[in-house]
XYZ file of C-alpha atoms in Angstrom:
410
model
C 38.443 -23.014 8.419
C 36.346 -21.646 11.866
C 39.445 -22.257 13.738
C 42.889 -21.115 11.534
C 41.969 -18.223 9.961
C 40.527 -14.437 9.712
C 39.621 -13.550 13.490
C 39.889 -14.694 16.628
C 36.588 -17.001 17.026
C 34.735 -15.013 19.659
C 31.335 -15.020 18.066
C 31.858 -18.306 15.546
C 28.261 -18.472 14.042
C 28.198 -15.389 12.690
C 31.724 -15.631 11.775
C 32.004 -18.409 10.493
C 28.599 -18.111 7.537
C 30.514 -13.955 7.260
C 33.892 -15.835 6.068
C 31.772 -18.044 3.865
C 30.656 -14.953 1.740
C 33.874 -13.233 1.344
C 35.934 -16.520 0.570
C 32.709 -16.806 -2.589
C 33.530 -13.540 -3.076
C 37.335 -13.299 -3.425
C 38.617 -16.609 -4.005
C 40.819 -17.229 -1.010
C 41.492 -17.101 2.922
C 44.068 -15.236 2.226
C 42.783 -12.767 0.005
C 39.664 -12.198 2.584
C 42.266 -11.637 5.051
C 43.833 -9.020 3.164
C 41.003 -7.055 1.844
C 39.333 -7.432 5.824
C 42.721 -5.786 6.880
C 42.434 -3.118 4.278
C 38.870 -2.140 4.435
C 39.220 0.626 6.227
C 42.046 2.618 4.665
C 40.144 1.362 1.474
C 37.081 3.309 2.283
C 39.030 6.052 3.622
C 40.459 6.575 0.639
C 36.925 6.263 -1.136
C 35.717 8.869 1.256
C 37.668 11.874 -0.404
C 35.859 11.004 -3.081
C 32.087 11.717 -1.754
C 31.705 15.383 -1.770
C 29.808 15.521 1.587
C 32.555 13.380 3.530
C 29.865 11.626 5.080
C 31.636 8.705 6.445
C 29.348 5.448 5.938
C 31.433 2.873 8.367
C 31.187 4.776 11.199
C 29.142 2.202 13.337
C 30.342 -0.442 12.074
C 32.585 -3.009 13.030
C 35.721 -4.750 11.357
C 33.777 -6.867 9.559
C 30.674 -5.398 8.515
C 33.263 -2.705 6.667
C 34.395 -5.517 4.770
C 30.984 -6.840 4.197
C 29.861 -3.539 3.244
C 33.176 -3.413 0.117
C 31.842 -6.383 -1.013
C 27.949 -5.303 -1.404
C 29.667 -1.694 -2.830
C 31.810 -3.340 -5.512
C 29.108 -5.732 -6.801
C 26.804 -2.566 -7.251
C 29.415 -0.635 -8.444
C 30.071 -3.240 -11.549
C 27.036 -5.263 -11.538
C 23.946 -3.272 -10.941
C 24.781 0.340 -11.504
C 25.721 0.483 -14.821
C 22.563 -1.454 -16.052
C 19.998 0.039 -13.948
C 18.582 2.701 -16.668
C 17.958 -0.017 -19.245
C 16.371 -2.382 -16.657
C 14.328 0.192 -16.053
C 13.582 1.342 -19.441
C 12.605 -1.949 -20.895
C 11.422 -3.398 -17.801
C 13.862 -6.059 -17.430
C 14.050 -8.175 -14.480
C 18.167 -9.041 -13.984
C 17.574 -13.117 -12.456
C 21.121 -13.037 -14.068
C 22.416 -10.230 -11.826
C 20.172 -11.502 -9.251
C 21.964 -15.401 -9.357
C 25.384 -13.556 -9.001
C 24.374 -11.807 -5.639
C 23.019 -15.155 -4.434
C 26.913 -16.335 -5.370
C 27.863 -13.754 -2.828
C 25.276 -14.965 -0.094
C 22.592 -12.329 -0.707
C 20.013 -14.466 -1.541
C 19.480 -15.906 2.193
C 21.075 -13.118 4.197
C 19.677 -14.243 7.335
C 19.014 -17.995 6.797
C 20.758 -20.724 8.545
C 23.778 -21.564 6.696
C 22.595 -25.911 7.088
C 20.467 -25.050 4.242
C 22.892 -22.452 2.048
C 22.225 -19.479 3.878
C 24.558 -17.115 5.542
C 23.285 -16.735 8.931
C 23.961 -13.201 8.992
C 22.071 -10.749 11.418
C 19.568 -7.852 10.188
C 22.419 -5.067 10.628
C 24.178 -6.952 8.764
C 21.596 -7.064 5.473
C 20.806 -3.543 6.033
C 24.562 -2.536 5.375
C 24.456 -4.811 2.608
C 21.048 -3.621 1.071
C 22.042 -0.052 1.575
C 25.207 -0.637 -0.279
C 23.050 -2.122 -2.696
C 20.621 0.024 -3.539
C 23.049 2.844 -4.307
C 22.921 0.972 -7.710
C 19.217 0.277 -7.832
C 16.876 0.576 -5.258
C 14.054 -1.379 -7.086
C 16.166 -4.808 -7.954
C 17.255 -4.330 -4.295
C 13.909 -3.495 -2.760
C 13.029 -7.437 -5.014
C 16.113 -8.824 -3.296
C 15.007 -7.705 0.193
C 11.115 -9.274 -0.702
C 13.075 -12.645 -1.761
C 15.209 -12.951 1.754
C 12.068 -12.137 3.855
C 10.225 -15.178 2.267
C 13.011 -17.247 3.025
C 13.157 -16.213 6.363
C 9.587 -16.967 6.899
C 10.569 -20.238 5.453
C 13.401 -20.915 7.631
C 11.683 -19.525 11.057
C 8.446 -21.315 10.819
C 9.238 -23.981 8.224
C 9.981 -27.890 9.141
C 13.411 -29.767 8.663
C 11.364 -31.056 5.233
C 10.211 -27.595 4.415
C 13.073 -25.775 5.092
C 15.380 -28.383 3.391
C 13.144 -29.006 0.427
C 12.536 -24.594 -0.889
C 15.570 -23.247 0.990
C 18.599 -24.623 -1.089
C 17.188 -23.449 -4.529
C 15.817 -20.199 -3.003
C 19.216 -19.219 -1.153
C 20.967 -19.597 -4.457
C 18.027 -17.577 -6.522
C 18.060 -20.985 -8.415
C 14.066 -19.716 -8.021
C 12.820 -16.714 -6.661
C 10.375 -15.991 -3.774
C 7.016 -13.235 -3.536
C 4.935 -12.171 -0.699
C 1.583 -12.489 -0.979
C -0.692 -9.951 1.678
C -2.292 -7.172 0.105
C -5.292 -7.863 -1.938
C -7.859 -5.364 -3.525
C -9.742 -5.023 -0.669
C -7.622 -5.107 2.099
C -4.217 -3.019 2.364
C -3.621 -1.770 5.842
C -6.493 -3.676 6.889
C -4.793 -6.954 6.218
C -6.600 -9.487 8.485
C -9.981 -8.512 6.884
C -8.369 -10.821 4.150
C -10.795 -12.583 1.857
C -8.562 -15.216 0.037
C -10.138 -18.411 1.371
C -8.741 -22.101 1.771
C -10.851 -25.038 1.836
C -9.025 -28.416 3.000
C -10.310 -31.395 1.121
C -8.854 -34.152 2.269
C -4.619 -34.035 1.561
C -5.063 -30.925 -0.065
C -6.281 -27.382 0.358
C -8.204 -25.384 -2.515
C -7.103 -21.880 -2.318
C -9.340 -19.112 -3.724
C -9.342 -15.421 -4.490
C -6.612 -12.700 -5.485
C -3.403 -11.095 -4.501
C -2.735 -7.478 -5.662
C 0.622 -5.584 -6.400
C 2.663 -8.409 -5.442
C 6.445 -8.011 -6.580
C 7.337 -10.824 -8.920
C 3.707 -11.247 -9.708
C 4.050 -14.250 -12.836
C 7.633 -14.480 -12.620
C 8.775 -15.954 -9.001
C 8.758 -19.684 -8.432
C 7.491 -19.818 -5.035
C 4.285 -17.824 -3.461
C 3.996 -17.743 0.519
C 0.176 -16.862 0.036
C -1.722 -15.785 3.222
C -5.282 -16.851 2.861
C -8.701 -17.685 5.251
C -8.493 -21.339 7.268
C -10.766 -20.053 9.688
C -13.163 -17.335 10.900
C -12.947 -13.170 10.099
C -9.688 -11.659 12.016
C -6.227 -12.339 12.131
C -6.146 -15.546 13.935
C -8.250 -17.240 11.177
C -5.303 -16.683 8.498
C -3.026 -19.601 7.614
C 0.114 -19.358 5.272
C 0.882 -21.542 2.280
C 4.006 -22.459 0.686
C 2.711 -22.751 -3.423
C 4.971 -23.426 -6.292
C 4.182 -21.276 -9.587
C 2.946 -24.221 -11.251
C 0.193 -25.208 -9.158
C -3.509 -26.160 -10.940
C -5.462 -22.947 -10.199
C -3.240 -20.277 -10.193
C -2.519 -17.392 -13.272
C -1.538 -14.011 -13.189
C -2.450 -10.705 -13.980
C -1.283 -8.310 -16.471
C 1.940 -6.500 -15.395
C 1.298 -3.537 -13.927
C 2.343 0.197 -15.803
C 4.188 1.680 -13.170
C 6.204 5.097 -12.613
C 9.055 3.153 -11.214
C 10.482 -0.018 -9.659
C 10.611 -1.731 -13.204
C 12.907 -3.628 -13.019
C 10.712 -5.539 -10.881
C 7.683 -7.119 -12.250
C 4.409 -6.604 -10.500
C 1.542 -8.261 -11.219
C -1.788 -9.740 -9.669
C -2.211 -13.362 -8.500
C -4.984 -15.113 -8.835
C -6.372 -18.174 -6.865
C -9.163 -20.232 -8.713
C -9.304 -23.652 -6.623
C -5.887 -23.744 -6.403
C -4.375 -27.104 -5.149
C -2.246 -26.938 -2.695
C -0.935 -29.995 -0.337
C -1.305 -30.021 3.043
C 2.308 -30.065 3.350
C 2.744 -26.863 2.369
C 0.631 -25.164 4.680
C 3.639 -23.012 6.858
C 3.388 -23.191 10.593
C 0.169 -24.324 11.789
C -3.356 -23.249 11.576
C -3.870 -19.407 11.829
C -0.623 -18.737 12.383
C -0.402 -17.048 8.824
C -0.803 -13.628 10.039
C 1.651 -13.627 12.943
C 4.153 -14.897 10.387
C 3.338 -12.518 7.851
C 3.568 -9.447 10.877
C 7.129 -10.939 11.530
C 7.975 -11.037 7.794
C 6.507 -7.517 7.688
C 8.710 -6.214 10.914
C 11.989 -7.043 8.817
C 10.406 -5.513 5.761
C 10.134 -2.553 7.050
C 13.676 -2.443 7.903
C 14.675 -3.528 4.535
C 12.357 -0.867 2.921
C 13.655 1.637 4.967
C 17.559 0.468 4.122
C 16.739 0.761 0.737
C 15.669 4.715 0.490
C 19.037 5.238 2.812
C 20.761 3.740 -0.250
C 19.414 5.758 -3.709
C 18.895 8.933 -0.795
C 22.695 8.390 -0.577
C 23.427 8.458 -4.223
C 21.530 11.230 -4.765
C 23.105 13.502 -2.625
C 26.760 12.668 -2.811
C 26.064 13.130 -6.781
C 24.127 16.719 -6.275
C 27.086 17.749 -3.673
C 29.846 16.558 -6.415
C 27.922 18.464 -9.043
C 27.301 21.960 -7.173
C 31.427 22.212 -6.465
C 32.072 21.736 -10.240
C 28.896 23.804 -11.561
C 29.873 27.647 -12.380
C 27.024 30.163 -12.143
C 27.626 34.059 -11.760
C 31.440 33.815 -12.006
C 31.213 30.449 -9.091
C 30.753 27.340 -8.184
C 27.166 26.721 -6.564
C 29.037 25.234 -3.306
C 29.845 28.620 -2.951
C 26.138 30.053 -2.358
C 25.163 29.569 1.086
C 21.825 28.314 0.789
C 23.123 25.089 -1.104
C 25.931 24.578 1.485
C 22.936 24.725 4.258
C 20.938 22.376 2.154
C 23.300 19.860 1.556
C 23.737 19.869 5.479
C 20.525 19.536 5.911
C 20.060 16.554 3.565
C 23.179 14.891 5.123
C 22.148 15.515 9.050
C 18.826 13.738 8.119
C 20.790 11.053 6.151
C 23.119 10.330 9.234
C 19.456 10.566 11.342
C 17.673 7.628 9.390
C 20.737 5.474 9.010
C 20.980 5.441 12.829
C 17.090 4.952 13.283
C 17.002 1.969 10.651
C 20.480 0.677 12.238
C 18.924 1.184 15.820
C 15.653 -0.731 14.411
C 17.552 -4.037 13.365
C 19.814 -4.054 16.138
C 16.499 -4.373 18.117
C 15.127 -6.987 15.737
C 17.737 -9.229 15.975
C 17.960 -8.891 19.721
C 14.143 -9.679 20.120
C 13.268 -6.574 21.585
C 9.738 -5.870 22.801
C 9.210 -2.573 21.220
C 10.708 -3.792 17.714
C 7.799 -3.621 15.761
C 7.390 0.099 16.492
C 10.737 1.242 16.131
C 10.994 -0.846 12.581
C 7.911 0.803 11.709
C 9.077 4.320 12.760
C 12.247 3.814 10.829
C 10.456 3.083 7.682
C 8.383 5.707 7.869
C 11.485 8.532 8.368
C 14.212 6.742 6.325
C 11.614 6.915 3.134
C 10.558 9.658 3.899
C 13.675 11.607 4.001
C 14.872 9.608 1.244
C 12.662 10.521 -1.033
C 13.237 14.635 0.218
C 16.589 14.407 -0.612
C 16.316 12.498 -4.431
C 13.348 15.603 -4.883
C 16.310 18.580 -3.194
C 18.982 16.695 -5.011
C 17.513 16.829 -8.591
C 15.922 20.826 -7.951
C 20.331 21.312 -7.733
C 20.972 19.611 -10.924
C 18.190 21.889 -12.572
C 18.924 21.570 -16.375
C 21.491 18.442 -16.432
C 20.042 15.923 -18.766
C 22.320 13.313 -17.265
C 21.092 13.965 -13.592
C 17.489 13.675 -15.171
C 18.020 10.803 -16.406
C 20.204 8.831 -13.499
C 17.869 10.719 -10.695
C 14.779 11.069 -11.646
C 14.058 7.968 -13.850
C 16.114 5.249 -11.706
C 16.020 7.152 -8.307
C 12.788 8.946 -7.284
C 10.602 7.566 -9.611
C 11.143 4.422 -7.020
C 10.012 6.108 -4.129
């Protein structure tokens, strides 16, 4: 397949896991060939259709156009249109989820030897952006299911990585971080979550706060204290849902993000084999920084995606809205704010693009720029879902896609 069809195999890995996906996707090597060739015009086309003519592929090349179709029409029929009632009755889509996987989304940057699709971190942030123009939360869980993985497949052995990977690339079971407790947030290596080795296995003990599929993930990668205070006494631990010791808190009441569950996790003498423990002694906490560096990314891809609903909705509405004898794209101070809101857009796409770029080039100064693009591309995001809903003022149907699916999630 590498060899007779689609491109011109100049940079095969990447290629070759890409051509995987879209074959999943659409059915045949020659249909992936025709909507590749297309993709362009295609979103050209789609382009007249966003009031702000922002155009979203500029930046990207041949094949992260297509990429980005695919992750667009799956959130166009799959996620969009169910996002309000997911959020309203706090479902959690595993359905929706499973069909993603289908497309390769569940192990965006995994090796492919173990179902992955060996994809790079631009590459996931165009996909998670396209995503998360349907629903930021379910995307925002996706993102916290392919950074476990990843942790898996970067520090895991052949047995580890071939034992959780399969399932977890598939969404066959789902993945949670576990960092933050009660008493440590930012300060996460003043972690108190201990583990004791007796013999083959270790007894973990203490608790895990917010963590995003709190009681309904499969598979925990649970920092926790091998060793003396700081980060290089931290270990991480690879523990199934099942294990003796563990339970789960209530499910948090949240403003947002509900179609995520969120619960505590609790550790009483949990057994864990010695197996499971990922990379070596007190290496936990350099995993979980490394985890946390492509987080950031994802996080910050995430925002760029409901940010850009949000305002191509508020600049559609303004140019069909009448007030005084007008349409509102006709007052100046709206045209001026919508430019605003899409200069800052175009600003934070290029940071978080600039960020991964960096990542997946190993660049020393990666873990500052991820964390600087976080910080802006949220922060902006969430200034234009607040700008964007002041425009819609009275519209019920704004309130209710905007406010209730959109900002509540920042």
């Amino acid at each position: 397949m590498t060899g007779s069809c689609l491109f011109v195999s100049s940079h095969s890995f990447l290629q070759t896991n890409y051509r995987i996906m879209l074959i999943r996707h659409f059915g045949s090597i020659a249909a992936c060939t025709a909507r590749i060739t297309s993709s362009h015009s295609l979103l050209l086309q789609n382009k007249r259709l966003m009031a702000t003519n922002i155009d979203y592929t500029v930046g990207l090349n041949e094949e992260q156009v297509a990429f980005q179709q695919v992750a667009t029409d799956f959130s166009r029929k799959e996620i969009l249109p169910h996002a309000h009632k997911w959020d309203q009755q706090k479902i959690f889509p595993s359905d929706v989820l499973q069909e993603a996987a289908s497309l390769g989304f569940g192990g965006v940057y995994v090796k492919d030897d173990v179902g992955g699709s060996g994809l790079g971190r631009k590459d996931a942030a165009i996909i998670f952006e396209a995503l998360a123009r349907g629903c930021v939360s379910t995307t925002a869980y996706l993102t916290i299911h392919n950074m476990c993985c990843w942790m898996i497949d970067e520090f895991g052995t052949e047995e580890q990585r071939k034992q959780w990977l399969p399932e977890l690339c598939s969404m066959e079971k789902f993945a949670s971080y576990c960092l933050t407790e009660p008493g440590s947030g930012s300060d996460a290596s003043s972690l108190q979550t201990k583990a004791e080795l007796r013999g083959d296995m270790y007894y973990l003990t203490g608790e895990k706060a917010f963590i995003s599929g709190g009681g309904r993930s499969d598979v925990y990668l649970i920092m926790a204290r091998t060793g003396g205070s700081g980060p290089k006494g931290i270990s991480c631990f690879i523990v199934p849902k099942e294990s003796e010791g563990i339970s789960y808190g209530s499910q948090l009441d949240k403003l947002g993000w509900n179609s995520q569950p969120t619960a505590p996790v609790i550790l009483e003498n949990c057994k864990v084999p010695k197996e499971n423990m990922l990379g070596m002694v007190g290496m936990g906490f350099k995993i979980a920084m490394q985890g946390l560096d492509g987080g950031r990314i994802n996080i910050g891809t995430t925002a760029l995606g409901g940010a850009a609903e949000c305002l191509e909705l508020a600049a559609d509405h303004i140019s069909s809205r009448k007030q005084f004898g007008r349409t509102l794209d006709q007052f100046q101070y709206l045209r001026f704010k919508i430019a605003d809101m899409a200069t800052e857009l175009t600003a934070a796409r290029l940071l978080v693009f600039q960020a991964a770029e960096m990542y997946d080039e190993k660049h020393p100064a990666r873990t500052m720029h991820c964390a600087m693009a976080k910080r802006f591309a949220t922060d902006v995001g969430f200034n234009i879902c607040n700008n964007s809903l002041q425009m819609y003022y009275i519209s019920i149907d704004f309130v209710l896609v905007v406010s209730e699916q959109i900002i509540q999630n920042y």
